[in-house]
Tab-separated table of C-alpha atoms and ligand atoms in Angstrom:
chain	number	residue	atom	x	y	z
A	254	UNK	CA	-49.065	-19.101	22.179
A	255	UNK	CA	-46.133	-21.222	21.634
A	256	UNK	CA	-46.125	-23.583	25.291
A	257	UNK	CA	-42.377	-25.652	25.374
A	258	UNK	CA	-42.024	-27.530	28.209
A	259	UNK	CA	-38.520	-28.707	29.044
A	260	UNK	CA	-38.065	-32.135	31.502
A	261	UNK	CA	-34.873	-33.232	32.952
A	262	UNK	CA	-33.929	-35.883	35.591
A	263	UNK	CA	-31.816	-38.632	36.477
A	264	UNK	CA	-32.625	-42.052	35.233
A	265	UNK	CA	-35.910	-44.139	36.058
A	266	UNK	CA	-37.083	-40.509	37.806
A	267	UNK	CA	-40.089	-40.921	36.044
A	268	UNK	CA	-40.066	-37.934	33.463
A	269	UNK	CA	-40.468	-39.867	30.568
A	270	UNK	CA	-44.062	-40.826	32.042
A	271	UNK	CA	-44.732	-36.804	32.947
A	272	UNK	CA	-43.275	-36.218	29.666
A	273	UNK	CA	-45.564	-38.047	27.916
A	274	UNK	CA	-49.144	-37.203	30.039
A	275	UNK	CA	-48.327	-33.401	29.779
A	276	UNK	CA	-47.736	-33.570	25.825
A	277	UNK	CA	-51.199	-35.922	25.625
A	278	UNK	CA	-52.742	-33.330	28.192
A	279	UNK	CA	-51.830	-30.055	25.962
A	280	UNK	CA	-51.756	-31.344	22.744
A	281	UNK	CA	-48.292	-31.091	22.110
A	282	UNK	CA	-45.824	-33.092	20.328
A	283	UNK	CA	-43.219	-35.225	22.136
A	284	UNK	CA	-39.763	-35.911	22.035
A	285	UNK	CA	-38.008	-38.443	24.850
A	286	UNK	CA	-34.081	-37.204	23.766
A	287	UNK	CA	-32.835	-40.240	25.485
A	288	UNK	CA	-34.259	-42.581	22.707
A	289	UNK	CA	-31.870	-40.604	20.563
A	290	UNK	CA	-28.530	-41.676	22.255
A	291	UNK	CA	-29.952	-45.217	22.599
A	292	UNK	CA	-30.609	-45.054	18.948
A	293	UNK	CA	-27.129	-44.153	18.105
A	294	UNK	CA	-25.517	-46.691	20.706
A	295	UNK	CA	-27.860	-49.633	19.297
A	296	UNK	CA	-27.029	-49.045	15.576
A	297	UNK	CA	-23.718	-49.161	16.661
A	298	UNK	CA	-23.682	-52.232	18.162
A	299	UNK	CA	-25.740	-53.591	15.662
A	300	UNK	CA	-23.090	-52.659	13.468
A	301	UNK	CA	-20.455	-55.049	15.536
A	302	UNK	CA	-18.626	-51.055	16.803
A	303	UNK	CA	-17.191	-50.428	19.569
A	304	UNK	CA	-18.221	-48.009	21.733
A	305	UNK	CA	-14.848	-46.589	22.169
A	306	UNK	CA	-14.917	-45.649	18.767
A	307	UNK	CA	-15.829	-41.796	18.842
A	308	UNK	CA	-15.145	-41.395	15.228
A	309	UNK	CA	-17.934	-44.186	14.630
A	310	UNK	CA	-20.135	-43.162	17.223
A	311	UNK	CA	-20.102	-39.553	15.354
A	312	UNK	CA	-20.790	-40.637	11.970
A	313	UNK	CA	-23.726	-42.762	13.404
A	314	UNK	CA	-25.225	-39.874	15.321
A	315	UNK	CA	-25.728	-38.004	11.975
A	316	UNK	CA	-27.523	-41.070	10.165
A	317	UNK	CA	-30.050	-40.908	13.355
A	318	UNK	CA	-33.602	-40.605	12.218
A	319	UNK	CA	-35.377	-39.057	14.268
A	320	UNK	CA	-38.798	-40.346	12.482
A	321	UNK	CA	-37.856	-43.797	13.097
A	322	UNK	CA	-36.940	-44.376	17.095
A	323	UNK	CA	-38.860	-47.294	18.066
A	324	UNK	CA	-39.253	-46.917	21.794
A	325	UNK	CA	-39.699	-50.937	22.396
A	326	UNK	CA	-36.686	-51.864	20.050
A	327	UNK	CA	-34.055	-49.169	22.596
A	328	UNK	CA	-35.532	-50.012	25.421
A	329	UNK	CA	-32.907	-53.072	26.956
A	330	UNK	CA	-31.416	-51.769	29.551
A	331	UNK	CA	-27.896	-52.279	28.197
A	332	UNK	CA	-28.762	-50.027	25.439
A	333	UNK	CA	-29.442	-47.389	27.724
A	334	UNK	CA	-26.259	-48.267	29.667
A	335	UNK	CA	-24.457	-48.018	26.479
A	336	UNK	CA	-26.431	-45.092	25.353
A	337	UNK	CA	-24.983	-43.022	28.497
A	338	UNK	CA	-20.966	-43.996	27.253
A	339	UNK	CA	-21.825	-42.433	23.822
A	340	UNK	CA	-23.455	-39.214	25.463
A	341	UNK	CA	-20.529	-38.485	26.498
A	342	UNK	CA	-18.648	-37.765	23.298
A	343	UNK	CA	-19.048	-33.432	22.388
A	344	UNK	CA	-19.416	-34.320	18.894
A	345	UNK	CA	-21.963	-36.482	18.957
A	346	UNK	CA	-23.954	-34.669	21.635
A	347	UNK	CA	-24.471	-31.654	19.365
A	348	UNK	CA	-25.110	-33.402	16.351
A	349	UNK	CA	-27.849	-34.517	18.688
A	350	UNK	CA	-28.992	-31.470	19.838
A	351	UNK	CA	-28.941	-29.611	16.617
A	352	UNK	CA	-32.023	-32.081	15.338
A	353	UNK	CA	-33.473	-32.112	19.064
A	354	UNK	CA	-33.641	-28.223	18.888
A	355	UNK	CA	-35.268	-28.888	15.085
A	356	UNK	CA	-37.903	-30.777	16.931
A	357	UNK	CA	-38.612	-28.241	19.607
A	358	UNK	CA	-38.821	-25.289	17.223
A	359	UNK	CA	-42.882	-26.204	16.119
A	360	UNK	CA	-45.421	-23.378	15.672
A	361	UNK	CA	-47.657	-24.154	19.229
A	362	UNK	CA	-44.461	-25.941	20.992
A	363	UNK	CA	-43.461	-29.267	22.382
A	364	UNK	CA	-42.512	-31.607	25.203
A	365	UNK	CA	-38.883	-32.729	25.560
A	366	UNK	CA	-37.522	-34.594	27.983
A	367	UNK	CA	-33.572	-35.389	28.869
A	368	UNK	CA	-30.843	-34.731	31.012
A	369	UNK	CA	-29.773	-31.432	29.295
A	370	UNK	CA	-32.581	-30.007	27.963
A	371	UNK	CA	-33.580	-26.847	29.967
A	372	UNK	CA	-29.672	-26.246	30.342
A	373	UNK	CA	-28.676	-27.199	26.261
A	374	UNK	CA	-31.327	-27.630	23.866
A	375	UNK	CA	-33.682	-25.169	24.887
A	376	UNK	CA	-32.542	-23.060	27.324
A	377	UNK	CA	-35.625	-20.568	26.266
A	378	UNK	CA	-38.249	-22.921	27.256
A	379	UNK	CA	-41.518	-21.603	28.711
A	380	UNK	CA	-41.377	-24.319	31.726
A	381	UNK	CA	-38.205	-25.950	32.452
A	382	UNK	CA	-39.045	-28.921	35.180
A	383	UNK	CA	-36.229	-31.062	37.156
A	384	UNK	CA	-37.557	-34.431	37.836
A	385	UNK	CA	-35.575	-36.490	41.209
A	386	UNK	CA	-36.224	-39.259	43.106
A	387	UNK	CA	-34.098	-40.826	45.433
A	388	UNK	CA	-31.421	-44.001	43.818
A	389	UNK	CA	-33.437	-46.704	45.985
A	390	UNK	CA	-36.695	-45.244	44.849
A	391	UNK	CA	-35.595	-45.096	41.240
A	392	UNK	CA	-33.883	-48.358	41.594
A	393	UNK	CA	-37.303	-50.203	43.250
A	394	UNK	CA	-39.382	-48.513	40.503
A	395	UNK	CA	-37.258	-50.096	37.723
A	396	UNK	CA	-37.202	-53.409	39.373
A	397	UNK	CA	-41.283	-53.060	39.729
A	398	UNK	CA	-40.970	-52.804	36.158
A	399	UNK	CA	-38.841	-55.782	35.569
A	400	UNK	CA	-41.026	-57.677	37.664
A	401	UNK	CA	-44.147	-56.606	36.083
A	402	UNK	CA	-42.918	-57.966	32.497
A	403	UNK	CA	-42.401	-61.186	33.920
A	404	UNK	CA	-38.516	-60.209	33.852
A	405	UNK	CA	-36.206	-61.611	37.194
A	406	UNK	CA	-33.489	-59.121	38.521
A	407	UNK	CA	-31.121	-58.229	41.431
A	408	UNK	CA	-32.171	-55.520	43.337
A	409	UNK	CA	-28.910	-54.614	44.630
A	410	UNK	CA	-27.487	-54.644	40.746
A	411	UNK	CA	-30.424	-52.347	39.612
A	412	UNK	CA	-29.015	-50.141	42.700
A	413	UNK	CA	-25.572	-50.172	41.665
A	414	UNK	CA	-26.609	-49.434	38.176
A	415	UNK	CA	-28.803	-46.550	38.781
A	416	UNK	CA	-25.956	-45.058	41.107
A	417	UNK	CA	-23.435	-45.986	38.084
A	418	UNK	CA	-25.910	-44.124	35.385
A	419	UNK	CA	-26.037	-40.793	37.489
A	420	UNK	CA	-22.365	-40.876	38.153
A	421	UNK	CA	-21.505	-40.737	34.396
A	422	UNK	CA	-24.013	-38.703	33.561
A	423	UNK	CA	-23.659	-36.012	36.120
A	424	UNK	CA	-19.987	-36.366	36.182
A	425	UNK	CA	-19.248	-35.768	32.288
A	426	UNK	CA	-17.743	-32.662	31.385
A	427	UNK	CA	-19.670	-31.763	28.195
A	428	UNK	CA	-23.490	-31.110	29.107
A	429	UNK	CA	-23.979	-32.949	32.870
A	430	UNK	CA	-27.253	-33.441	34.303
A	431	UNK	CA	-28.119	-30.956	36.498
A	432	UNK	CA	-31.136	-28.820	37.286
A	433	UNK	CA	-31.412	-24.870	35.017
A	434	UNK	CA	-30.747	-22.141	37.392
A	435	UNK	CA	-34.304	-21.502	36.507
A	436	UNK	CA	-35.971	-25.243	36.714
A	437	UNK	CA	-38.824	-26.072	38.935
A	438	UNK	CA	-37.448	-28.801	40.853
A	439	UNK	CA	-40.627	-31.580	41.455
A	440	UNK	CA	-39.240	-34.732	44.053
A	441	UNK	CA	-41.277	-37.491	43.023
A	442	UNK	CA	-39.767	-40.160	45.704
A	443	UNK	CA	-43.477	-40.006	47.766
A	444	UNK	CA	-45.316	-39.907	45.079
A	445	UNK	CA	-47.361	-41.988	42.808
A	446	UNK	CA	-47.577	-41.093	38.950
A	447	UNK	CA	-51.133	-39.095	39.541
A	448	UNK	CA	-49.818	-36.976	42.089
A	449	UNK	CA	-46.679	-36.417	40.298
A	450	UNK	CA	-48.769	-35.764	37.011
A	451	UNK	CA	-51.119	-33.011	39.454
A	452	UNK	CA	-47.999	-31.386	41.120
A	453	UNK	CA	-46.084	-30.758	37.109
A	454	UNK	CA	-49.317	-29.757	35.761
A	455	UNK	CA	-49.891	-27.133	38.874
A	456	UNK	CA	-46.228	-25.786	37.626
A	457	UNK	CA	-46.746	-25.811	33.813
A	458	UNK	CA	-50.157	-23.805	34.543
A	459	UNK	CA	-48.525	-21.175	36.920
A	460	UNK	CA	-45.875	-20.443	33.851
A	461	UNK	CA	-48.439	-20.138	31.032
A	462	UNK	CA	-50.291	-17.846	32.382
A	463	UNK	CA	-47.463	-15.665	34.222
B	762	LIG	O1	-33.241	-41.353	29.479
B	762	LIG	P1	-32.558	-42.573	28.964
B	762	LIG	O2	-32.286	-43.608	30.020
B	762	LIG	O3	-33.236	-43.181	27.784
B	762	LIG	O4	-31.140	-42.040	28.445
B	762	LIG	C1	-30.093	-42.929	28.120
B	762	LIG	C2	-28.774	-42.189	28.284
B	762	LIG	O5	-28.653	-41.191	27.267
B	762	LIG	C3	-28.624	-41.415	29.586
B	762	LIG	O6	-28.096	-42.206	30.652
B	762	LIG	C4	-27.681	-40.293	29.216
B	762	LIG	O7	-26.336	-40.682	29.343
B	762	LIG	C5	-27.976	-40.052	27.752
B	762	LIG	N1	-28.772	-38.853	27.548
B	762	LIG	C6	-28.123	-37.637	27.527
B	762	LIG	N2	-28.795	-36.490	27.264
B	762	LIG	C7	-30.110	-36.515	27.069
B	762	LIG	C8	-30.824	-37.732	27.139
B	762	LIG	C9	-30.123	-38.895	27.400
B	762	LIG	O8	-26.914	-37.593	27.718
B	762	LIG	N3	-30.740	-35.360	26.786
């Protein structure tokens, strides 16, 4: 039986982590859509382009391969700030999706994880999951994270930027983040990754075998 499980949520909510337990748990192969966007925005400014540029920023998206997204190389955070200016562009969105939906379309299935997934790309899913947190938990995780690489940062800036991310990305007109009518919402702000990991797992379980 073919098990696609479909993960949105706001930045730093933690889904990429859920993501990538439930696809180790079942077997399954992963896809974290966001490196996709942040590949496009880096070869772009690699490229000296401005972000502006949606002509350039369309071309690019269809040179994206998907084989090749090295998650340490996209992860700077101005990448993914960048990254969320590009995602706005229609054009380069579904050039996007049309390879993300390539990816979800194997034989037993496969994890994605996003902002549009369960909405966009695979609206069909088996198990669609929305994946919040408050901005000051989101924000105090990501700083956590700064910290623990031996990185220095400003915890009000990592505030403001988290509250800047969601504002573009739920305010954009083509494809905004927001939960499927059909989503199981899971609030991770009191929880730790193992109880977050217990509570998604609970909900994939309940849909596989409905
Ligand atoms: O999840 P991540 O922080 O890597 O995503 C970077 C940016 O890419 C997001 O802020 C968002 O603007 C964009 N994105 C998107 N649709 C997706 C995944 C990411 O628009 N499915």
């Amino acid at each position: 039986m073919t098990l696609l499980i479909a993960i949105d949520g706001p930045a730093a909510s933690g889904k990429g982590t859920l993501a990538r337990r439930l696809a180790t748990h079942y077997g399954l192969p992963h896809l974290d859509t966001g490196l996709t966007y942040r590949a496009v925005a880096k070869a772009m400014i690699d490229a000296g382009s401005d972000l502006d540029d949606e002509a350039a920023a369309i071309a690019t998206a269809r040179n994206v391969d998907f084989s090749r997204l090295d998650r340490s190389a996209l992860s700077a955070h101005a990448i993914g700030e960048a990254a969320s200016r590009i995602a706005v562009y229609p054009e380069v969105r579904r050039t996007l999706v049309a390879k993300q939906r390539e990816f979800a379309a194997q034989p037993d299935g496969a994890v994605l994880d996003g902002r549009d997934i369960g909405t966009v790309v695979c609206p069909d899913a088996t198990v669609k999951l929305y994946v919040a947190a408050s901005p000051e938990v989101r924000a105090r995780r990501r700083l956590d994270e700064i910290l623990h690489n031996g990185g220095q940062a400003d915890p009000a800036a990592i505030l403001a930027d988290v509250k800047r991310r969601d504002e573009r990305d739920t305010g954009r007109a083509d494809s905004p983040l927001r939960p499927a009518a059909d989503a199981h919402l899971l609030d991770t702000s009191d929880m730790d990754i193992e109880a977050a990991f217990r509570a998604a797992l609970a909900i994939v379980e309940t849909a596989r075998n409905a």
